[in-house]
Coordinates of C-alpha atoms in Angstrom, one line a residue:
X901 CA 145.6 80.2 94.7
X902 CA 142.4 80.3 91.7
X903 CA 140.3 77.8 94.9
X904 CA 141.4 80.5 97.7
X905 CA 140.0 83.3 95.8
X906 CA 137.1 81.6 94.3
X907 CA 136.3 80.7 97.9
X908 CA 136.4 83.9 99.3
X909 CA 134.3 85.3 96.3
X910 CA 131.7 82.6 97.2
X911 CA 131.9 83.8 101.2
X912 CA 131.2 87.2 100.4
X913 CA 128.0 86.7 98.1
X914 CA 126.8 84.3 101.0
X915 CA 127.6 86.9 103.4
X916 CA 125.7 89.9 101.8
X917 CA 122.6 87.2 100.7
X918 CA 122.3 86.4 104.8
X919 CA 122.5 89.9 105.7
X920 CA 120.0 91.0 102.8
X921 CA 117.5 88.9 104.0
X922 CA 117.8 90.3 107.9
X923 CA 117.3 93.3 106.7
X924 CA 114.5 92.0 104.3
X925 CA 113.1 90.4 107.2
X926 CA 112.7 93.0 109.6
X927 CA 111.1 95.6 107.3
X928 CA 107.7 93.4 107.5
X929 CA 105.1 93.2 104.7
X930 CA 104.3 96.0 102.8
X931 CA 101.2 96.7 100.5
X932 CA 102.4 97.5 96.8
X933 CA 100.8 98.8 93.9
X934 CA 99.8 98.2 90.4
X935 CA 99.9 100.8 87.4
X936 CA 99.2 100.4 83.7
X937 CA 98.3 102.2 80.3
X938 CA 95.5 101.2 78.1
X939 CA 95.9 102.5 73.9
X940 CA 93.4 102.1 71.3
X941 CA 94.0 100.8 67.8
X942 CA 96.1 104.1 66.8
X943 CA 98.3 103.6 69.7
X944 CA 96.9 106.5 71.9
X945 CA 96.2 106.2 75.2
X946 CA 92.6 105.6 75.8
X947 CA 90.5 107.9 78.4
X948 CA 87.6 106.3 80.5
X949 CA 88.3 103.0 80.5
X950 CA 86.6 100.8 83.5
X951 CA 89.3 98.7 85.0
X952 CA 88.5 95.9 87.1
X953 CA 91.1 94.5 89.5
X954 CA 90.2 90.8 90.9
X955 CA 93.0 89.3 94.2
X956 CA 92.2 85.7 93.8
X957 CA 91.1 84.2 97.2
X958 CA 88.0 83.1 98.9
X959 CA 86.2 85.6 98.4
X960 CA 88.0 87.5 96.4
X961 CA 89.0 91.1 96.8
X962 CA 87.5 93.3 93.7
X963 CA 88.7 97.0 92.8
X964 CA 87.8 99.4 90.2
X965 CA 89.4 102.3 88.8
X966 CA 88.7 104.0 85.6
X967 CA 91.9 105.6 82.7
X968 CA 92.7 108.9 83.2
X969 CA 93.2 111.4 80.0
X970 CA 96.2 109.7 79.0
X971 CA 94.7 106.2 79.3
X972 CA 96.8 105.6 82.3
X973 CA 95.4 103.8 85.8
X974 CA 96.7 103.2 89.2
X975 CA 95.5 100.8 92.2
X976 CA 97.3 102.0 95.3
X977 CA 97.6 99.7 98.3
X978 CA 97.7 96.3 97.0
X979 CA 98.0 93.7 99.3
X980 CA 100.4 90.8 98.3
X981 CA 98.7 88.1 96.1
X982 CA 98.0 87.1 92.6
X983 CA 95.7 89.2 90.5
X984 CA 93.5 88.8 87.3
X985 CA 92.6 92.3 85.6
X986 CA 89.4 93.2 83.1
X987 CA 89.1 96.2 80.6
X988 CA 86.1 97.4 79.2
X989 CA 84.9 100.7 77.6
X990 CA 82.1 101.9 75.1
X991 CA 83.1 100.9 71.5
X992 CA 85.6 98.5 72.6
X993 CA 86.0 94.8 73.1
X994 CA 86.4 94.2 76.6
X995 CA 89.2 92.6 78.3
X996 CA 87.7 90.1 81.0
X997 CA 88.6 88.7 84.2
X998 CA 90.0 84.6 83.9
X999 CA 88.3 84.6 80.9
X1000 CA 90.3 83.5 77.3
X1001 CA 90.7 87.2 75.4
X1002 CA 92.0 86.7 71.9
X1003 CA 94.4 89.2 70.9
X1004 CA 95.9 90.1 74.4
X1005 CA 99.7 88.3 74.6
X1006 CA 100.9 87.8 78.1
X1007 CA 103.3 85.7 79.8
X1008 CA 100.3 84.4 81.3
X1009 CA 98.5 83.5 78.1
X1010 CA 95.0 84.9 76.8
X1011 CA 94.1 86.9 80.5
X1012 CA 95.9 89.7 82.1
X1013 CA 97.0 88.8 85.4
X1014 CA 100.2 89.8 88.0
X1015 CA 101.6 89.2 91.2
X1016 CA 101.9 91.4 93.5
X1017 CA 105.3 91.0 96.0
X1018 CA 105.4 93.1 99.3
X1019 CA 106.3 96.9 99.0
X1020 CA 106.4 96.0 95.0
X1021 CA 105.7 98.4 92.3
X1022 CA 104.2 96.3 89.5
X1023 CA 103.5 97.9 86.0
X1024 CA 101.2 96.0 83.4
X1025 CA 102.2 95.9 79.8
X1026 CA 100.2 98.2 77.7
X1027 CA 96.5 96.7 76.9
X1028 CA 95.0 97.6 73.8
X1029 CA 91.4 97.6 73.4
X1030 CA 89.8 96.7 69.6
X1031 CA 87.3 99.5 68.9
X1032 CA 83.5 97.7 67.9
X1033 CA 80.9 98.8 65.6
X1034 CA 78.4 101.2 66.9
X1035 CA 74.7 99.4 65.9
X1036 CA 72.9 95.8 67.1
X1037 CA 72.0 93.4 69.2
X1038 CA 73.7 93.9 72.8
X1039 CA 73.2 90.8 74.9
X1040 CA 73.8 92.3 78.7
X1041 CA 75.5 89.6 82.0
X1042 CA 75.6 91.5 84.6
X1043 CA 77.0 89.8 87.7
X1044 CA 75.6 91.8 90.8
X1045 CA 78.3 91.2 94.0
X1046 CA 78.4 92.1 97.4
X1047 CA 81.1 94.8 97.4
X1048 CA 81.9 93.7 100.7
X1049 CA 82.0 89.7 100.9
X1050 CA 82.4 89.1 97.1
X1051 CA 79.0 87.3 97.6
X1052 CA 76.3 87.1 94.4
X1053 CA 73.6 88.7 94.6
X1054 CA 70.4 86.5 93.5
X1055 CA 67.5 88.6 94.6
X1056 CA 67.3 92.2 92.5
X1057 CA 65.7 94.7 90.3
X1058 CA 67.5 95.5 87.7
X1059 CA 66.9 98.1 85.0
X1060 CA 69.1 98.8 81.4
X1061 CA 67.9 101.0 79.4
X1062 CA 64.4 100.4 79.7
X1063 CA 64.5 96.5 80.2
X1064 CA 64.2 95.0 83.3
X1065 CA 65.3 91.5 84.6
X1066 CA 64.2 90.7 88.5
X1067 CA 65.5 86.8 88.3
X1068 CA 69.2 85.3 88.0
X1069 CA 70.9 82.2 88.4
X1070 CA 72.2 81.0 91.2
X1071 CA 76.0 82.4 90.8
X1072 CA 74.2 86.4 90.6
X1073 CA 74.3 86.6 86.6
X1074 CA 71.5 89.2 85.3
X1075 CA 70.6 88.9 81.3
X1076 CA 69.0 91.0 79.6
X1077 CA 69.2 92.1 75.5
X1078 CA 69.6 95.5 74.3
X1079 CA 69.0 96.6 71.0
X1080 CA 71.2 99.6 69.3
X1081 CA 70.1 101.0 66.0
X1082 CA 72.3 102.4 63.3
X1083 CA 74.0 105.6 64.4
X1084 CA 76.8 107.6 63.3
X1085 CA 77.0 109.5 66.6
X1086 CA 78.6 108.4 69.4
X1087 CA 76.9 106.0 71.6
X1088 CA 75.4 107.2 75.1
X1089 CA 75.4 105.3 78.2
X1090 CA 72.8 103.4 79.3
X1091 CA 71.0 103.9 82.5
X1092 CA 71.3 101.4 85.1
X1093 CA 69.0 101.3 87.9
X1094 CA 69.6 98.4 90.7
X1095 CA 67.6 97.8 93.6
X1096 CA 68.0 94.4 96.2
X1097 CA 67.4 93.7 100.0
X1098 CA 70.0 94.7 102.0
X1099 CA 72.2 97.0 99.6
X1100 CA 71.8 100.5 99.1
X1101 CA 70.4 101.0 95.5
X1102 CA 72.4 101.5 92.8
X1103 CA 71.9 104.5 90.0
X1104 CA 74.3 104.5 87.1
X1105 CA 75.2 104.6 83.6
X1106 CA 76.3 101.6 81.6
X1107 CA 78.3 101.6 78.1
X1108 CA 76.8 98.9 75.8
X1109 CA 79.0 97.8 73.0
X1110 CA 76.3 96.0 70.2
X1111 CA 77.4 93.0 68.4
X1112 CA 78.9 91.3 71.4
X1113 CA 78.4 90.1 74.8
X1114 CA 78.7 92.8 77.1
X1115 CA 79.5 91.3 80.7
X1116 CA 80.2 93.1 83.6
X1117 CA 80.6 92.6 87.2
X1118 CA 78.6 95.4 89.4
X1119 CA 79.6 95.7 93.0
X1120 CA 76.6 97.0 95.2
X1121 CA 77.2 98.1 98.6
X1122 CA 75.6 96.5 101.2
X1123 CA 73.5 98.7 104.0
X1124 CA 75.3 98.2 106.8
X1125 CA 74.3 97.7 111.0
X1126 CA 76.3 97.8 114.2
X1127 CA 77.2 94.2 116.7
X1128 CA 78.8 95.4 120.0
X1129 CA 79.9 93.3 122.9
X1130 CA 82.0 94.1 126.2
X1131 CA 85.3 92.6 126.7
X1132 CA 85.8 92.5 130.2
X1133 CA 89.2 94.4 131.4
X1134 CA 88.2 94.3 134.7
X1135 CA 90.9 91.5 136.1
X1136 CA 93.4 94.6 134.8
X1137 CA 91.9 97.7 135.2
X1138 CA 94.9 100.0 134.8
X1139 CA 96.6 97.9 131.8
X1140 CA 95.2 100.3 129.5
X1141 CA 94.1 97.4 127.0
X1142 CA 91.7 99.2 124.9
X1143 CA 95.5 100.1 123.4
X1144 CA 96.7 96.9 122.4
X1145 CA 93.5 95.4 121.6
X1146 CA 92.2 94.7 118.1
X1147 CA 88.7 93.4 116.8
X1148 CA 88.3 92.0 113.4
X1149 CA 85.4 90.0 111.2
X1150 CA 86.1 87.7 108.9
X1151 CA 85.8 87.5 105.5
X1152 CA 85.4 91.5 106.4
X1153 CA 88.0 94.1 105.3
X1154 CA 89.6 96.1 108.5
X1155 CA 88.8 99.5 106.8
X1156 CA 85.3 98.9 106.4
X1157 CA 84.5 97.5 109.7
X1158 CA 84.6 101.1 111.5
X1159 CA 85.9 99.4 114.5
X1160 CA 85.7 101.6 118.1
X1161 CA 86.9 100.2 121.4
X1162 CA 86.9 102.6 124.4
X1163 CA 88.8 102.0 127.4
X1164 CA 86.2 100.5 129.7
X1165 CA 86.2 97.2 126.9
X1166 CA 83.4 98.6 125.0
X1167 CA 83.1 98.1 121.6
X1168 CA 81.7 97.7 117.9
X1169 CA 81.9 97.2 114.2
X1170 CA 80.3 97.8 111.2
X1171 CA 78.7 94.4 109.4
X1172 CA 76.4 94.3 106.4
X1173 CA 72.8 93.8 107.4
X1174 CA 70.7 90.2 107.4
X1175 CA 67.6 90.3 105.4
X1176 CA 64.4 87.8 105.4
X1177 CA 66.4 85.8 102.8
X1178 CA 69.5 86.1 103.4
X1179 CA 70.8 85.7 107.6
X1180 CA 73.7 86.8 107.8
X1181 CA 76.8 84.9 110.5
X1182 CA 79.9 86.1 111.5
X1183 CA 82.8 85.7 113.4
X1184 CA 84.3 88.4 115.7
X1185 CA 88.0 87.6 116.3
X1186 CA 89.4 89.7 119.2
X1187 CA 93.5 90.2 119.9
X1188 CA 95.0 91.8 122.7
X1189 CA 98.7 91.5 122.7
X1190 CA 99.6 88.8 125.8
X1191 CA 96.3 87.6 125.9
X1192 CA 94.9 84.5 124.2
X1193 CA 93.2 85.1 121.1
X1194 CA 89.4 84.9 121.2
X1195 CA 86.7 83.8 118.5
X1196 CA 83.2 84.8 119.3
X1197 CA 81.8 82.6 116.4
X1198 CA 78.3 83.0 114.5
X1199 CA 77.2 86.1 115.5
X1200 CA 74.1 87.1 113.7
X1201 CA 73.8 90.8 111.9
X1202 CA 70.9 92.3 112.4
X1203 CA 68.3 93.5 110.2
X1204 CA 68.4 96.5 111.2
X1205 CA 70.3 99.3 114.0
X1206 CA 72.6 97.1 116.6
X1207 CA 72.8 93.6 118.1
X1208 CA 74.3 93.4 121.2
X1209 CA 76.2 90.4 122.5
X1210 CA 74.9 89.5 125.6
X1211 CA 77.9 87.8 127.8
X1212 CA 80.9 89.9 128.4
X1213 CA 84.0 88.5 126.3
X1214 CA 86.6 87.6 129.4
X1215 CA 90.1 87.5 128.5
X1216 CA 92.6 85.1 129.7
X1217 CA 96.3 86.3 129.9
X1218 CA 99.1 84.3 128.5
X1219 CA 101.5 84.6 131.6
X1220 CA 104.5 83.8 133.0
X1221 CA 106.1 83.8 136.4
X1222 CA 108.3 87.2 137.3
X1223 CA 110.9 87.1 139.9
X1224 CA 113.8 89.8 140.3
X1225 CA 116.0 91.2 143.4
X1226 CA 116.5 94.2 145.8
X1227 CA 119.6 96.2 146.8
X1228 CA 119.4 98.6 148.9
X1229 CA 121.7 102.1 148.0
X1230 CA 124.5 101.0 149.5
X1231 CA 124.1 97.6 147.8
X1232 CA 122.7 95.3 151.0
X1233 CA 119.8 93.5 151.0
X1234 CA 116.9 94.9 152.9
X1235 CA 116.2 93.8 156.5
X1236 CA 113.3 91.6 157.5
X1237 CA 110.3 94.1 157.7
X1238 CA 106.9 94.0 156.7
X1239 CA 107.6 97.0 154.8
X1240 CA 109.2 95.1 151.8
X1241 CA 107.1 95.1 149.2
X1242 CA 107.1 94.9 145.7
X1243 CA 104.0 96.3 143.7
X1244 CA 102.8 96.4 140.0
X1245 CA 100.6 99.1 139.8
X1246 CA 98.9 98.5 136.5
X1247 CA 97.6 95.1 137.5
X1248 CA 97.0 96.0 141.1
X1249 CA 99.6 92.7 142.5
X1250 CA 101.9 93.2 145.8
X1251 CA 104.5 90.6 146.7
X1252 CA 107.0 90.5 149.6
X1253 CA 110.4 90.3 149.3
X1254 CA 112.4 87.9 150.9
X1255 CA 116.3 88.2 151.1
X1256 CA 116.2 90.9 149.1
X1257 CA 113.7 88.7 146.0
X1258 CA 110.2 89.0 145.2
X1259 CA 108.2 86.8 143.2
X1260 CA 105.3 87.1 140.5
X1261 CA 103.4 83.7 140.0
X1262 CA 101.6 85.6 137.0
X1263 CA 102.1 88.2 134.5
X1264 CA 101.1 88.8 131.2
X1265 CA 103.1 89.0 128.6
X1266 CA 103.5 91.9 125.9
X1267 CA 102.3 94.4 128.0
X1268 CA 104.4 97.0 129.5
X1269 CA 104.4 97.6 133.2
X1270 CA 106.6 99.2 135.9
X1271 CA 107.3 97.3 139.1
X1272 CA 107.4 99.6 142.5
X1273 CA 109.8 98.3 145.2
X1274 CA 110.2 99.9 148.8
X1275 CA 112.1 98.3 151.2
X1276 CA 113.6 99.3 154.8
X1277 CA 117.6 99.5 154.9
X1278 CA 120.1 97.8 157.6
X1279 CA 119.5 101.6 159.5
X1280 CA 115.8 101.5 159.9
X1281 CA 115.5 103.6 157.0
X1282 CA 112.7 103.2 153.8
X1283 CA 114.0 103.6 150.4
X1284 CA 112.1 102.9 147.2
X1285 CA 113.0 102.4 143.7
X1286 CA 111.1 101.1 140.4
X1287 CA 112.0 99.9 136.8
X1288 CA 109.5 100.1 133.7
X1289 CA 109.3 96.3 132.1
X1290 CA 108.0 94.3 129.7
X1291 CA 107.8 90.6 129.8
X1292 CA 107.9 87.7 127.2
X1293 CA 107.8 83.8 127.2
X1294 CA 111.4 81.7 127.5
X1295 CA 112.9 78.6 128.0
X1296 CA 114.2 78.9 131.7
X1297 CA 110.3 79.4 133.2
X1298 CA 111.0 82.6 135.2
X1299 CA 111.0 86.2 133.2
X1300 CA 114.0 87.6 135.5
X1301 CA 114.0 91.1 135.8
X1302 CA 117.1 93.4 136.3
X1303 CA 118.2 94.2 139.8
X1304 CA 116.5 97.2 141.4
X1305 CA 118.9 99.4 143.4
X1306 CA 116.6 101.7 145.8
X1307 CA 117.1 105.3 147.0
X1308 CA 116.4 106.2 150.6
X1309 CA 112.9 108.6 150.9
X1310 CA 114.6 112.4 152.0
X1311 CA 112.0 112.7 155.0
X1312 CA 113.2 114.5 158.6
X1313 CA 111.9 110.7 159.8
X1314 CA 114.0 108.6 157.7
X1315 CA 116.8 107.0 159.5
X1316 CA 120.5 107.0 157.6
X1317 CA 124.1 106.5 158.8

């Protein structure tokens, strides 16, 4: 008797695990978000800390946010994936990105890093940052990135505080020394001025902390230009396609992009600007749903204003043969007549019908249409009917549609029983 109930037990947690994971299925993937609290060496939260938030990938995704009064911070709309996080204020030892931080304790050793699951709500330990001493040498890394592509930036002007530094490695690191004298006021930020090819300049303020390295990663944003192209809807000009269509870059967020289609296949996006050194590729990915997926590869930005692809982008359907039948209202199929007809309006097809079937040879899939049947009765009469559809890809080669049961036309001409 123990075995029976133990089994059952065992059946019901497999039961409720299967049906959590439908319903975990079906809810799709969800952005989540991270939150956290940074405290000084009193244990108080700490206002105005720069918090730098790094999704590891090629390239990688950066965010910035800064404490609020309370020393609290919040990144909204994280997409799933594994994340490193930096801290870094005036006065204080910062926290930085994959880099070995001695005195922070995490599950994940010296670096603060998470992982963000889908629809999540992750909250990071509390980070304490060590307040510094307020006079010295300052050495400056700044690491200049393209705010879009996570590039580096090797070619720019940069000015701290009154030192400049126009050269940098290869990997977009800046260095430059600052010196602080003794001081028993607070220190002031230090104005940043950055000027490169292709980015709108930059005009900031910088905290230095003396006595240490001070490295930071400064995003510029790049000046942007337009590519547009024509996809050519004209094989289905009443599809409405500009509705299921979608045009992406890579290595290119969606929400920057500013993407427009209109409904005669038109269409652009936003892409930072090539300069003299620096010629910027990239490809344009279109996706209309039951269509195959196109890659217009390599397109180059321009300098300046818009490029225009030259060679309408045609689309090929992914299809599938339609059939379906005919009854007239008082359930007979229609008599031979030239009048039987079945239309699809959208796509601008006519079939006959045949013994009461008609026959599609090709339709797209995903798209929803409405077929338009009118037939003449056993009495000489016409009737029509119609039924809205949508068609997908399966195993027995035909889509078959439900079977449309026409009404006869009320017309003084129209022969009934």
């Amino acid at each position: 008797m123990l075995n029976i109930h133990k089994f059952i037990i065992i059946s019901l947690i497999a039961n409720l695990f299967l049906l959590h994971m439908t319903f975990c299925g079906s809810a799709g993937i969800k952005n989540g978000n991270i939150r956290g609290l940074v405290l000084d060496n009193n244990r108080n939260g700490l206002p105005g800390v720069s918090v730098l938030l790094v999704k590891e990938g090629k390239p990688p995704i950066i965010r910035t946010t800064i404490s609020n009064s309370k020393g609290e911070y919040y990144f909204n709309s994280a997409p799933i994936g594994k994340y490193s996080l930096g801290y870094s204020k005036l006065g204080f030892k910062s926290i930085l990105v994959n880099k070995t931080n001695t005195g922070v304790e995490t599950a994940f050793g010296n670096q603060v890093k998470t992982y963000v699951e889908s629809g999540s709500s992750v909250r990071i330990p509390a980070i304490t940052l060590r307040s510094l001493g307020a006079f010295g040498l300052a050495p400056v890394a700044l690491k200049l990135i393209d705010q879009i592509t996570g590039e580096p930036i090797n070619k720019a002007n940069v000015i701290l505080g009154g030192q400049s530094g126009k050269n940098s490695q290869a990997n977009g690191e800046f260095k430059l020394k600052i010196t602080i004298p003794p001081t028993n006021e607070n220190l002031k930020p230090f104005d940043l001025k950055i000027s490169a090819p292709g980015f709108e300049s930059l005009n900031d303020k910088l905290s230095i902390v003396p006595q240490q390295k001070n490295s930071f990663i400064i995003s510029l944003d790049p000046i942007t230009a337009t590519i547009e192209g024509q996809i050519d809807f004209s094989a289905f000009p009443f599809a409405n396609l500009d509705s299921i269509t979608s045009i992406s870059v890579s290595n290119i967020p969606s929400d920057l992009l500013d993407p427009k289609i209109d409904s005669t296949g038109r269409f652009s996006v936003k892409v930072p600007v090539s300069t003299e050194n620096n010629i910027r590729k990239f490809d344009i990915n279109i996706k209309t749903r039951g269509f195959e997926a196109i890659k217009v590869p390599n397109v180059t930005a321009p300098m300046a204003g818009a490029y225009t692809i030259i060679q309408p982008i045609r689309i090929v359907a992914v299809t599938t043969p339609v059939t379906g039948k005919v009854l007239s209202n008082r359930g007979s199929i229609p008599i031979p007549s030239g009048i039987n007809q079945a239309f699809i309006k959208e796509l601008g097809l006519t079939t006959s019908i045949n013994a009461g079937t008609y026959l599609f040879q090709a339709i797209p899939i995903g798209i929803n249409l409405t077929v338009e049947i009118i037939i003449m009765n056993n009495f000489g009469g016409i009737e029509k009917g119609s039924l809205d559809f949508l068609t997908t890809i399966n195993s027995q080669g035909n889509f078959t549609l439900p079977t449309v049961i026409t009404q006869p036309i009320k017309s003084l001409d129209n022969k009934q029983p």
